[in-house]
Amino acid sequence: MSERLNDHIQLLYRVQERLTNAQPQAGGLISDEILHQLAQVIDLLQEHSDSAYARGGDWLVHIFTHVPQLTPAIDRDLLWFFGGECLHFLTDEEISLFQQLDELEEENRQRGAVFDRQIAKQLLQAGGSGFNA
């Protein structure tokens, strides 16, 4: 499993943990079905299923359009990762940031250099430029 895929699966696990922990106090807002669908997305990604990305994107779009109260529990990186309709929920600044990160990651990959996406993201958000991990 690629490191990037594994990182996003870990983000999904954190979302799952946040939602599961909040479920008892959420007054029915976080249904068992929402949690079940999230678990399915995680499983599909781990199995490298072709349908994982479509299912993940559909799950996120459902959350952002039908249960927007839950969006603070979702890492913005996941919207970029799943792409498609999920991109509509990102700001122009976020899209620019993710594009820069992808470009830096590719440059580092081509040079065979190690790239830490989280550190690069923090540096770009802090106004750093010319980052090479």
PDB file of N, CA and C in Angstrom, residues 2-64:
ATOM      1  N   SER A   2       0.579   2.191  -0.862  1.00  0.00           N
ATOM      2  CA  SER A   2       1.398   3.392  -0.937  1.00  0.00           C
ATOM      3  C   SER A   2       1.285   4.187   0.361  1.00  0.00           C
ATOM      4  N   GLU A   3       2.330   4.942   0.623  1.00  0.00           N
ATOM      5  CA  GLU A   3       2.348   5.743   1.849  1.00  0.00           C
ATOM      6  C   GLU A   3       1.225   6.780   1.838  1.00  0.00           C
ATOM      7  N   ARG A   4       0.993   7.362   0.683  1.00  0.00           N
ATOM      8  CA  ARG A   4      -0.058   8.379   0.582  1.00  0.00           C
ATOM      9  C   ARG A   4      -1.443   7.769   0.825  1.00  0.00           C
ATOM     10  N   LEU A   5      -1.688   6.612   0.250  1.00  0.00           N
ATOM     11  CA  LEU A   5      -2.961   5.936   0.484  1.00  0.00           C
ATOM     12  C   LEU A   5      -3.099   5.583   1.954  1.00  0.00           C
ATOM     13  N   ASN A   6      -2.048   5.068   2.540  1.00  0.00           N
ATOM     14  CA  ASN A   6      -2.081   4.713   3.948  1.00  0.00           C
ATOM     15  C   ASN A   6      -2.361   5.943   4.819  1.00  0.00           C
ATOM     16  N   ASP A   7      -1.756   7.083   4.484  1.00  0.00           N
ATOM     17  CA  ASP A   7      -2.006   8.316   5.241  1.00  0.00           C
ATOM     18  C   ASP A   7      -3.479   8.708   5.195  1.00  0.00           C
ATOM     19  N   HIS A   8      -4.090   8.556   4.033  1.00  0.00           N
ATOM     20  CA  HIS A   8      -5.500   8.929   3.907  1.00  0.00           C
ATOM     21  C   HIS A   8      -6.413   7.921   4.601  1.00  0.00           C
ATOM     22  N   ILE A   9      -6.025   6.676   4.592  1.00  0.00           N
ATOM     23  CA  ILE A   9      -6.796   5.688   5.357  1.00  0.00           C
ATOM     24  C   ILE A   9      -6.728   6.031   6.839  1.00  0.00           C
ATOM     25  N   GLN A  10      -5.565   6.453   7.303  1.00  0.00           N
ATOM     26  CA  GLN A  10      -5.425   6.851   8.705  1.00  0.00           C
ATOM     27  C   GLN A  10      -6.299   8.067   9.015  1.00  0.00           C
ATOM     28  N   LEU A  11      -6.392   9.004   8.074  1.00  0.00           N
ATOM     29  CA  LEU A  11      -7.290  10.151   8.258  1.00  0.00           C
ATOM     30  C   LEU A  11      -8.741   9.683   8.377  1.00  0.00           C
ATOM     31  N   LEU A  12      -9.115   8.718   7.552  1.00  0.00           N
ATOM     32  CA  LEU A  12     -10.476   8.178   7.617  1.00  0.00           C
ATOM     33  C   LEU A  12     -10.735   7.481   8.946  1.00  0.00           C
ATOM     34  N   TYR A  13      -9.734   6.763   9.450  1.00  0.00           N
ATOM     35  CA  TYR A  13      -9.878   6.138  10.770  1.00  0.00           C
ATOM     36  C   TYR A  13     -10.087   7.193  11.855  1.00  0.00           C
ATOM     37  N   ARG A  14      -9.379   8.328  11.737  1.00  0.00           N
ATOM     38  CA  ARG A  14      -9.558   9.403  12.729  1.00  0.00           C
ATOM     39  C   ARG A  14     -10.955   9.998  12.643  1.00  0.00           C
ATOM     40  N   VAL A  15     -11.470  10.167  11.421  1.00  0.00           N
ATOM     41  CA  VAL A  15     -12.839  10.650  11.245  1.00  0.00           C
ATOM     42  C   VAL A  15     -13.803   9.653  11.881  1.00  0.00           C
ATOM     43  N   GLN A  16     -13.580   8.371  11.626  1.00  0.00           N
ATOM     44  CA  GLN A  16     -14.429   7.328  12.196  1.00  0.00           C
ATOM     45  C   GLN A  16     -14.411   7.393  13.728  1.00  0.00           C
ATOM     46  N   GLU A  17     -13.244   7.577  14.291  1.00  0.00           N
ATOM     47  CA  GLU A  17     -13.124   7.661  15.747  1.00  0.00           C
ATOM     48  C   GLU A  17     -13.852   8.893  16.288  1.00  0.00           C
ATOM     49  N   ARG A  18     -13.687  10.038  15.622  1.00  0.00           N
ATOM     50  CA  ARG A  18     -14.366  11.266  16.061  1.00  0.00           C
ATOM     51  C   ARG A  18     -15.878  11.088  16.034  1.00  0.00           C
ATOM     52  N   LEU A  19     -16.383  10.532  14.926  1.00  0.00           N
ATOM     53  CA  LEU A  19     -17.828  10.363  14.789  1.00  0.00           C
ATOM     54  C   LEU A  19     -18.368   9.338  15.780  1.00  0.00           C
ATOM     55  N   THR A  20     -17.647   8.254  15.967  1.00  0.00           N
ATOM     56  CA  THR A  20     -18.073   7.219  16.915  1.00  0.00           C
ATOM     57  C   THR A  20     -18.117   7.786  18.330  1.00  0.00           C
ATOM     58  N   ASN A  21     -17.102   8.555  18.697  1.00  0.00           N
ATOM     59  CA  ASN A  21     -17.066   9.147  20.035  1.00  0.00           C
ATOM     60  C   ASN A  21     -18.147  10.198  20.227  1.00  0.00           C
ATOM     61  N   ALA A  22     -18.511  10.904  19.162  1.00  0.00           N
ATOM     62  CA  ALA A  22     -19.524  11.951  19.253  1.00  0.00           C
ATOM     63  C   ALA A  22     -20.949  11.413  19.130  1.00  0.00           C
ATOM     64  N   GLN A  23     -21.095  10.196  18.615  1.00  0.00           N
ATOM     65  CA  GLN A  23     -22.423   9.646  18.339  1.00  0.00           C
ATOM     66  C   GLN A  23     -23.376   9.693  19.543  1.00  0.00           C
ATOM     67  N   PRO A  24     -22.953   9.292  20.748  1.00  0.00           N
ATOM     68  CA  PRO A  24     -23.903   9.314  21.862  1.00  0.00           C
ATOM     69  C   PRO A  24     -24.450  10.703  22.202  1.00  0.00           C
ATOM     70  N   GLN A  25     -23.673  11.743  21.957  1.00  0.00           N
ATOM     71  CA  GLN A  25     -24.110  13.103  22.276  1.00  0.00           C
ATOM     72  C   GLN A  25     -24.709  13.838  21.076  1.00  0.00           C
ATOM     73  N   ALA A  26     -24.721  13.211  19.928  1.00  0.00           N
ATOM     74  CA  ALA A  26     -25.132  13.898  18.700  1.00  0.00           C
ATOM     75  C   ALA A  26     -26.632  13.884  18.461  1.00  0.00           C
ATOM     76  N   GLY A  27     -27.409  13.320  19.342  1.00  0.00           N
ATOM     77  CA  GLY A  27     -28.858  13.352  19.204  1.00  0.00           C
ATOM     78  C   GLY A  27     -29.377  12.762  17.913  1.00  0.00           C
ATOM     79  N   GLY A  28     -28.823  11.636  17.484  1.00  0.00           N
ATOM     80  CA  GLY A  28     -29.292  10.959  16.288  1.00  0.00           C
ATOM     81  C   GLY A  28     -28.710  11.494  14.991  1.00  0.00           C
ATOM     82  N   LEU A  29     -27.892  12.512  15.069  1.00  0.00           N
ATOM     83  CA  LEU A  29     -27.297  13.104  13.879  1.00  0.00           C
ATOM     84  C   LEU A  29     -26.325  12.148  13.187  1.00  0.00           C
ATOM     85  N   ILE A  30     -25.593  11.354  13.976  1.00  0.00           N
ATOM     86  CA  ILE A  30     -24.624  10.409  13.437  1.00  0.00           C
ATOM     87  C   ILE A  30     -25.254   9.019  13.484  1.00  0.00           C
ATOM     88  N   SER A  31     -25.787   8.596  12.368  1.00  0.00           N
ATOM     89  CA  SER A  31     -26.478   7.311  12.319  1.00  0.00           C
ATOM     90  C   SER A  31     -25.480   6.164  12.215  1.00  0.00           C
ATOM     91  N   ASP A  32     -25.947   4.989  12.579  1.00  0.00           N
ATOM     92  CA  ASP A  32     -25.136   3.788  12.400  1.00  0.00           C
ATOM     93  C   ASP A  32     -24.813   3.588  10.926  1.00  0.00           C
ATOM     94  N   GLU A  33     -25.730   3.986  10.050  1.00  0.00           N
ATOM     95  CA  GLU A  33     -25.515   3.835   8.606  1.00  0.00           C
ATOM     96  C   GLU A  33     -24.345   4.698   8.130  1.00  0.00           C
ATOM     97  N   ILE A  34     -24.242   5.913   8.635  1.00  0.00           N
ATOM     98  CA  ILE A  34     -23.112   6.785   8.276  1.00  0.00           C
ATOM     99  C   ILE A  34     -21.804   6.126   8.671  1.00  0.00           C
ATOM    100  N   LEU A  35     -21.761   5.578   9.873  1.00  0.00           N
ATOM    101  CA  LEU A  35     -20.542   4.909  10.345  1.00  0.00           C
ATOM    102  C   LEU A  35     -20.259   3.634   9.554  1.00  0.00           C
ATOM    103  N   HIS A  36     -21.311   2.908   9.214  1.00  0.00           N
ATOM    104  CA  HIS A  36     -21.151   1.689   8.421  1.00  0.00           C
ATOM    105  C   HIS A  36     -20.591   2.010   7.032  1.00  0.00           C
ATOM    106  N   GLN A  37     -21.127   3.047   6.397  1.00  0.00           N
ATOM    107  CA  GLN A  37     -20.648   3.434   5.070  1.00  0.00           C
ATOM    108  C   GLN A  37     -19.185   3.868   5.121  1.00  0.00           C
ATOM    109  N   LEU A  38     -18.807   4.587   6.178  1.00  0.00           N
ATOM    110  CA  LEU A  38     -17.413   4.995   6.327  1.00  0.00           C
ATOM    111  C   LEU A  38     -16.509   3.767   6.487  1.00  0.00           C
ATOM    112  N   ALA A  39     -16.945   2.807   7.277  1.00  0.00           N
ATOM    113  CA  ALA A  39     -16.168   1.567   7.446  1.00  0.00           C
ATOM    114  C   ALA A  39     -16.015   0.843   6.113  1.00  0.00           C
ATOM    115  N   GLN A  40     -17.061   0.853   5.298  1.00  0.00           N
ATOM    116  CA  GLN A  40     -16.990   0.220   3.979  1.00  0.00           C
ATOM    117  C   GLN A  40     -15.966   0.919   3.080  1.00  0.00           C
ATOM    118  N   VAL A  41     -15.942   2.245   3.118  1.00  0.00           N
ATOM    119  CA  VAL A  41     -14.977   2.997   2.315  1.00  0.00           C
ATOM    120  C   VAL A  41     -13.557   2.617   2.730  1.00  0.00           C
ATOM    121  N   ILE A  42     -13.319   2.564   4.031  1.00  0.00           N
ATOM    122  CA  ILE A  42     -11.992   2.198   4.538  1.00  0.00           C
ATOM    123  C   ILE A  42     -11.620   0.797   4.060  1.00  0.00           C
ATOM    124  N   ASP A  43     -12.557  -0.142   4.192  1.00  0.00           N
ATOM    125  CA  ASP A  43     -12.291  -1.523   3.753  1.00  0.00           C
ATOM    126  C   ASP A  43     -11.987  -1.587   2.263  1.00  0.00           C
ATOM    127  N   LEU A  44     -12.760  -0.874   1.456  1.00  0.00           N
ATOM    128  CA  LEU A  44     -12.558  -0.885   0.005  1.00  0.00           C
ATOM    129  C   LEU A  44     -11.190  -0.306  -0.367  1.00  0.00           C
ATOM    130  N   LEU A  45     -10.781   0.746   0.323  1.00  0.00           N
ATOM    131  CA  LEU A  45      -9.462   1.321   0.057  1.00  0.00           C
ATOM    132  C   LEU A  45      -8.357   0.337   0.415  1.00  0.00           C
ATOM    133  N   GLN A  46      -8.521  -0.350   1.534  1.00  0.00           N
ATOM    134  CA  GLN A  46      -7.519  -1.320   1.954  1.00  0.00           C
ATOM    135  C   GLN A  46      -7.441  -2.502   0.995  1.00  0.00           C
ATOM    136  N   GLU A  47      -8.560  -2.817   0.359  1.00  0.00           N
ATOM    137  CA  GLU A  47      -8.613  -3.918  -0.606  1.00  0.00           C
ATOM    138  C   GLU A  47      -8.203  -3.465  -2.014  1.00  0.00           C
ATOM    139  N   HIS A  48      -7.907  -2.180  -2.170  1.00  0.00           N
ATOM    140  CA  HIS A  48      -7.556  -1.595  -3.466  1.00  0.00           C
ATOM    141  C   HIS A  48      -8.678  -1.779  -4.490  1.00  0.00           C
ATOM    142  N   SER A  49      -9.898  -1.692  -4.025  1.00  0.00           N
ATOM    143  CA  SER A  49     -11.063  -1.828  -4.895  1.00  0.00           C
ATOM    144  C   SER A  49     -11.211  -0.587  -5.775  1.00  0.00           C
ATOM    145  N   ASP A  50     -11.556  -0.814  -7.030  1.00  0.00           N
ATOM    146  CA  ASP A  50     -11.774   0.300  -7.955  1.00  0.00           C
ATOM    147  C   ASP A  50     -12.929   1.198  -7.512  1.00  0.00           C
ATOM    148  N   SER A  51     -13.874   0.648  -6.786  1.00  0.00           N
ATOM    149  CA  SER A  51     -15.039   1.429  -6.379  1.00  0.00           C
ATOM    150  C   SER A  51     -14.792   2.263  -5.122  1.00  0.00           C
ATOM    151  N   ALA A  52     -13.642   2.107  -4.497  1.00  0.00           N
ATOM    152  CA  ALA A  52     -13.361   2.792  -3.231  1.00  0.00           C
ATOM    153  C   ALA A  52     -13.433   4.309  -3.369  1.00  0.00           C
ATOM    154  N   TYR A  53     -12.876   4.841  -4.451  1.00  0.00           N
ATOM    155  CA  TYR A  53     -12.820   6.295  -4.604  1.00  0.00           C
ATOM    156  C   TYR A  53     -14.204   6.881  -4.872  1.00  0.00           C
ATOM    157  N   ALA A  54     -14.987   6.210  -5.684  1.00  0.00           N
ATOM    158  CA  ALA A  54     -16.347   6.688  -5.944  1.00  0.00           C
ATOM    159  C   ALA A  54     -17.186   6.620  -4.670  1.00  0.00           C
ATOM    160  N   ARG A  55     -17.080   5.515  -3.938  1.00  0.00           N
ATOM    161  CA  ARG A  55     -17.851   5.371  -2.698  1.00  0.00           C
ATOM    162  C   ARG A  55     -17.421   6.401  -1.655  1.00  0.00           C
ATOM    163  N   GLY A  56     -16.104   6.615  -1.553  1.00  0.00           N
ATOM    164  CA  GLY A  56     -15.609   7.612  -0.607  1.00  0.00           C
ATOM    165  C   GLY A  56     -16.077   9.005  -0.964  1.00  0.00           C
ATOM    166  N   GLY A  57     -15.995   9.337  -2.237  1.00  0.00           N
ATOM    167  CA  GLY A  57     -16.470  10.647  -2.681  1.00  0.00           C
ATOM    168  C   GLY A  57     -17.959  10.820  -2.439  1.00  0.00           C
ATOM    169  N   ASP A  58     -18.729   9.783  -2.748  1.00  0.00           N
ATOM    170  CA  ASP A  58     -20.179   9.843  -2.512  1.00  0.00           C
ATOM    171  C   ASP A  58     -20.485  10.027  -1.030  1.00  0.00           C
ATOM    172  N   TRP A  59     -19.740   9.331  -0.172  1.00  0.00           N
ATOM    173  CA  TRP A  59     -19.959   9.434   1.275  1.00  0.00           C
ATOM    174  C   TRP A  59     -19.689  10.864   1.741  1.00  0.00           C
ATOM    175  N   LEU A  60     -18.582  11.434   1.278  1.00  0.00           N
ATOM    176  CA  LEU A  60     -18.245  12.802   1.686  1.00  0.00           C
ATOM    177  C   LEU A  60     -19.271  13.809   1.173  1.00  0.00           C
ATOM    178  N   VAL A  61     -19.681  13.682  -0.074  1.00  0.00           N
ATOM    179  CA  VAL A  61     -20.678  14.594  -0.624  1.00  0.00           C
ATOM    180  C   VAL A  61     -21.968  14.496   0.186  1.00  0.00           C
ATOM    181  N   HIS A  62     -22.362  13.276   0.546  1.00  0.00           N
ATOM    182  CA  HIS A  62     -23.567  13.102   1.370  1.00  0.00           C
ATOM    183  C   HIS A  62     -23.424  13.844   2.698  1.00  0.00           C
ATOM    184  N   ILE A  63     -22.280  13.693   3.340  1.00  0.00           N
ATOM    185  CA  ILE A  63     -22.068  14.365   4.626  1.00  0.00           C
ATOM    186  C   ILE A  63     -22.136  15.876   4.449  1.00  0.00           C
ATOM    187  N   PHE A  64     -21.423  16.404   3.465  1.00  0.00           N
ATOM    188  CA  PHE A  64     -21.353  17.855   3.284  1.00  0.00           C
ATOM    189  C   PHE A  64     -22.681  18.459   2.844  1.00  0.00           C
TER     190      PHE A  64
END
